[in-house]
Amino acid sequence: GENVEQHPSTLSVQEGDSAVIKCTYSDSASNYFPWYKQELGKRPQLIIDIRSNVGEKKDQRIAVTLNKTAKHFSLHITETQPEDSAVYFCAASFTSGTYKYIFGTGTRLKVLA
Amino acid sequence: KAGVTQTPRYLIKTRGQQVTLSCSPISGHRSVSWYQQTPGQGLQFLFEYFSETQRNKGNFPGRFSGRQFSNSRSEMNVSTLELGDSALYLCASSTVAGGNEQYFGPGTRLTVT
């Protein structure tokens, strides 16, 4: 069935270092891959997304890469700051007639000052 | 534009009772999805509505149901509540069904005692 695996579940980095979170999806029909950031007690916020016809997308310190052949995509955060500390979720949109998102289990990122 | 709103924000119910949660999407958004978020299971897809039609349903028992009105507002109902239904229930809206940016509401925190 449809599945999204996300690793690692927790990640601690020093301020200024880079952080990488990886996700693997099962359905080759997936064509949209968003990343959400959820701070404690708040709603998930869309921070970046990528579509299947693109291999990489950047937005300031955040980038996402997609490897369709291997069915995995990654979130890269450079020059991490304490305010980057949150739980990050990846998701894959399965649009082969079903129109739903499957989320990864989340990565708790801690940026140590 | 106003964001996605959900009411109520907090709810305490007793086992066996039923509950109705409400979600108002961003103006112009016709798709509303519902998710259950728990610490152990992450974000689990419940169902998605588009133009008053349920387009897809996740793997939840029939006690979980929903509907969407002509103004795109959506309600979710849970009957015969169980302790395990305690969770944060999030709705998200987008302009089209699947494959497009979803924006989350603040959630309804349901506690079943």
Short mmCIF file of C-alpha atoms in Angstrom, two decimals:
data_model
loop_
_atom_site.label_atom_id
_atom_site.label_comp_id
_atom_site.label_asym_id
_atom_site.label_seq_id
_atom_site.Cartn_x
_atom_site.Cartn_y
_atom_site.Cartn_z
CA GLY A 1 0.00 0.00 0.00
CA GLU A 2 0.92 3.64 0.00
CA ASN A 3 3.64 4.47 2.47
CA VAL A 4 6.14 7.21 3.27
CA GLU A 5 9.15 6.43 5.42
CA GLN A 6 11.02 9.29 7.07
CA HIS A 7 14.47 9.26 8.70
CA PRO A 8 15.84 10.11 11.15
CA SER A 9 13.16 10.40 13.81
CA THR A 10 15.32 12.81 15.82
CA LEU A 11 18.23 14.98 14.74
CA SER A 12 20.44 17.26 16.79
CA VAL A 13 22.83 19.69 15.12
CA GLN A 14 24.98 22.57 16.24
CA GLU A 15 23.86 26.03 15.26
CA GLY A 16 25.30 26.89 11.88
CA ASP A 17 25.59 23.29 10.73
CA SER A 18 23.43 21.67 8.05
CA ALA A 19 20.55 19.26 8.61
CA VAL A 20 19.27 16.65 6.18
CA ILE A 21 16.02 14.70 6.48
CA LYS A 22 15.18 11.91 4.07
CA CYS A 23 11.91 10.37 2.93
CA THR A 24 11.09 7.40 0.74
CA TYR A 25 7.72 6.85 -0.90
CA SER A 26 6.16 3.71 -2.27
CA ASP A 27 3.79 4.78 -5.02
CA SER A 28 5.51 5.73 -8.26
CA ALA A 29 2.34 7.68 -9.21
CA SER A 30 3.12 10.29 -6.55
CA ASN A 31 3.76 13.66 -8.12
CA TYR A 32 3.79 16.25 -5.35
CA PHE A 33 6.03 16.28 -2.27
CA PRO A 34 5.57 18.97 0.39
CA TRP A 35 7.48 19.52 3.60
CA TYR A 36 5.85 20.89 6.72
CA LYS A 37 7.33 22.40 9.87
CA GLN A 38 5.39 22.07 13.09
CA GLU A 39 6.46 24.00 16.16
CA LEU A 40 5.26 22.90 19.56
CA GLY A 41 1.57 23.56 19.99
CA LYS A 42 1.16 25.02 16.51
CA ARG A 43 -0.25 23.90 13.20
CA PRO A 44 1.94 22.35 10.48
CA GLN A 45 3.23 25.04 8.14
CA LEU A 46 4.17 24.39 4.53
CA ILE A 47 7.81 25.40 4.11
CA ILE A 48 8.73 24.06 0.69
CA ASP A 49 7.41 21.64 -1.90
CA ILE A 50 8.54 19.97 -5.10
CA ARG A 51 6.74 18.42 -8.02
CA SER A 52 7.78 15.31 -9.88
CA ASN A 53 8.95 17.20 -12.97
CA VAL A 54 11.62 19.02 -10.93
CA GLY A 55 14.78 17.59 -9.38
CA GLU A 56 15.66 20.34 -6.91
CA LYS A 57 14.14 23.47 -5.45
CA LYS A 58 15.67 26.08 -3.15
CA ASP A 59 14.27 28.80 -0.96
CA GLN A 60 16.94 30.69 0.97
CA ARG A 61 18.40 28.24 3.54
CA ILE A 62 16.01 25.45 2.63
CA ALA A 63 16.25 23.08 -0.32
CA VAL A 64 14.49 19.91 -1.39
CA THR A 65 15.81 17.29 -3.79
CA LEU A 66 13.84 14.56 -5.53
CA ASN A 67 15.09 11.32 -7.02
CA LYS A 68 12.15 9.78 -8.88
CA THR A 69 14.04 6.64 -9.88
CA ALA A 70 14.91 5.81 -6.29
CA LYS A 71 11.58 7.23 -5.03
CA HIS A 72 13.11 9.36 -2.36
CA PHE A 73 13.28 13.04 -1.55
CA SER A 74 15.23 15.03 1.02
CA LEU A 75 15.02 18.29 2.92
CA HIS A 76 18.24 20.24 3.39
CA ILE A 77 18.54 23.10 5.86
CA THR A 78 21.80 25.04 5.81
CA GLU A 79 23.19 27.42 8.43
CA THR A 80 20.71 26.15 11.00
CA GLN A 81 19.40 28.50 13.64
CA PRO A 82 17.69 27.81 16.99
CA GLU A 83 14.34 28.85 15.49
CA ASP A 84 14.65 25.94 13.05
CA SER A 85 14.01 23.61 15.99
CA ALA A 86 10.68 21.88 15.32
CA VAL A 87 9.17 18.68 13.98
CA TYR A 88 9.41 18.34 10.22
CA PHE A 89 7.03 16.17 8.19
CA CYS A 90 7.39 15.07 4.62
CA ALA A 91 4.40 13.99 2.57
CA ALA A 92 3.62 12.48 -0.79
CA SER A 93 0.49 13.20 -2.74
CA PHE A 94 -0.96 10.16 -4.42
CA THR A 95 -3.05 11.43 -7.29
CA SER A 96 -3.68 8.21 -9.17
CA GLY A 97 -7.40 8.76 -8.80
CA THR A 98 -7.25 8.94 -5.03
CA TYR A 99 -6.25 12.52 -4.14
CA LYS A 100 -4.74 12.09 -0.72
CA TYR A 101 -1.57 12.87 1.15
CA ILE A 102 0.44 10.33 3.07
CA PHE A 103 2.72 11.81 5.71
CA GLY A 104 6.00 10.57 7.07
CA THR A 105 6.24 10.00 10.81
CA GLY A 106 8.16 13.22 11.45
CA THR A 107 11.68 14.28 12.42
CA ARG A 108 12.29 16.22 15.59
CA LEU A 109 15.09 18.66 14.82
CA LYS A 110 16.99 20.29 17.66
CA VAL A 111 19.42 23.06 16.87
CA LEU A 112 21.86 23.51 19.73
CA ALA A 113 23.10 27.03 20.37
CA LYS B 1 -6.98 36.14 3.22
CA ALA B 2 -8.09 34.58 6.46
CA GLY B 3 -6.53 31.21 7.18
CA VAL B 4 -8.17 27.89 7.88
CA THR B 5 -10.21 27.97 11.06
CA GLN B 6 -11.42 25.13 13.23
CA THR B 7 -13.94 25.02 16.04
CA PRO B 8 -13.92 24.20 18.80
CA ARG B 9 -10.23 24.36 19.70
CA TYR B 10 -10.53 22.10 22.71
CA LEU B 11 -13.08 19.46 23.61
CA ILE B 12 -13.47 16.97 26.44
CA LYS B 13 -15.91 14.11 25.96
CA THR B 14 -16.77 10.87 27.69
CA ARG B 15 -16.48 7.41 26.18
CA GLY B 16 -19.57 6.48 24.19
CA GLN B 17 -20.50 10.06 23.34
CA GLN B 18 -20.32 11.54 19.87
CA VAL B 19 -18.62 14.72 18.70
CA THR B 20 -18.77 17.06 15.72
CA LEU B 21 -15.82 19.19 14.66
CA SER B 22 -15.97 22.04 12.17
CA CYS B 23 -13.51 23.38 9.62
CA SER B 24 -13.77 26.52 7.53
CA PRO B 25 -11.29 26.55 4.62
CA ILE B 26 -9.49 29.49 3.11
CA SER B 27 -11.84 31.49 0.89
CA GLY B 28 -11.84 29.99 -2.59
CA HIS B 29 -10.51 26.62 -1.48
CA ARG B 30 -12.80 23.75 -2.38
CA SER B 31 -10.87 20.80 -1.00
CA VAL B 32 -10.83 19.96 2.69
CA SER B 33 -8.89 17.08 4.18
CA TRP B 34 -8.99 15.80 7.74
CA TYR B 35 -6.14 14.27 9.70
CA GLN B 36 -5.72 12.70 13.10
CA GLN B 37 -2.45 13.54 14.84
CA THR B 38 -1.19 11.51 17.78
CA PRO B 39 2.32 11.28 19.25
CA GLY B 40 2.69 7.65 18.27
CA GLN B 41 1.09 7.63 14.83
CA GLY B 42 1.93 11.03 13.40
CA LEU B 43 -0.49 12.51 10.88
CA GLN B 44 -3.04 9.96 9.71
CA PHE B 45 -5.32 10.78 6.77
CA LEU B 46 -9.03 10.49 7.57
CA PHE B 47 -10.83 11.69 4.44
CA GLU B 48 -10.91 14.39 1.81
CA TYR B 49 -13.85 16.32 0.43
CA PHE B 50 -14.04 18.28 -2.77
CA SER B 51 -17.16 20.07 -3.97
CA GLU B 52 -19.29 18.32 -1.34
CA THR B 53 -18.09 14.86 -2.41
CA GLN B 54 -15.88 12.55 -0.43
CA ARG B 55 -13.01 11.77 -2.79
CA ASN B 56 -11.04 9.45 -0.58
CA LYS B 57 -11.04 7.86 2.83
CA GLY B 58 -8.27 6.62 5.06
CA ASN B 59 -8.17 3.48 7.14
CA PHE B 60 -10.43 4.53 9.97
CA PRO B 61 -13.56 2.76 11.26
CA GLY B 62 -17.03 3.81 10.19
CA ARG B 63 -17.44 5.74 13.45
CA PHE B 64 -15.52 8.51 11.71
CA SER B 65 -17.55 10.35 9.12
CA GLY B 66 -17.64 13.74 7.51
CA ARG B 67 -19.42 16.00 5.13
CA GLN B 68 -18.90 19.20 3.21
CA PHE B 69 -21.35 21.97 2.60
CA SER B 70 -21.90 24.09 -0.48
CA ASN B 71 -19.78 26.88 1.01
CA SER B 72 -16.88 24.37 1.36
CA ARG B 73 -17.08 24.29 5.15
CA SER B 74 -16.64 20.78 6.42
CA GLU B 75 -17.64 18.87 9.50
CA MET B 76 -16.24 15.70 10.95
CA ASN B 77 -18.23 13.45 13.26
CA VAL B 78 -17.00 10.72 15.55
CA SER B 79 -19.61 8.49 17.14
CA THR B 80 -19.28 6.15 20.11
CA LEU B 81 -16.05 7.74 21.26
CA GLU B 82 -13.23 5.56 22.54
CA LEU B 83 -10.25 6.51 24.69
CA GLY B 84 -8.00 5.97 21.69
CA ASP B 85 -9.77 8.73 19.79
CA SER B 86 -8.02 11.31 21.95
CA ALA B 87 -5.91 13.28 19.50
CA LEU B 88 -5.40 16.54 17.69
CA TYR B 89 -7.71 16.67 14.68
CA LEU B 90 -6.41 18.86 11.90
CA CYS B 91 -8.10 19.95 8.75
CA ALA B 92 -6.33 21.33 5.72
CA SER B 93 -7.65 23.12 2.68
CA SER B 94 -6.41 23.51 -0.87
CA THR B 95 -7.70 24.90 -4.10
CA VAL B 96 -7.99 21.56 -5.86
CA ALA B 97 -8.22 17.95 -4.81
CA GLY B 98 -4.76 16.58 -4.21
CA GLY B 99 -1.40 17.51 -5.69
CA ASN B 100 -1.61 21.08 -4.54
CA GLU B 101 -0.54 23.10 -1.52
CA GLN B 102 -2.48 22.28 1.62
CA TYR B 103 -2.85 24.77 4.45
CA PHE B 104 -3.64 23.54 7.91
CA GLY B 105 -5.98 24.86 10.54
CA PRO B 106 -4.96 25.13 14.21
CA GLY B 107 -6.65 21.85 15.07
CA THR B 108 -9.16 20.66 17.61
CA ARG B 109 -7.70 18.93 20.66
CA LEU B 110 -10.12 16.15 21.61
CA THR B 111 -9.74 14.41 24.94
CA VAL B 112 -11.88 11.36 25.65
CA THR B 113 -12.20 10.32 29.29
#
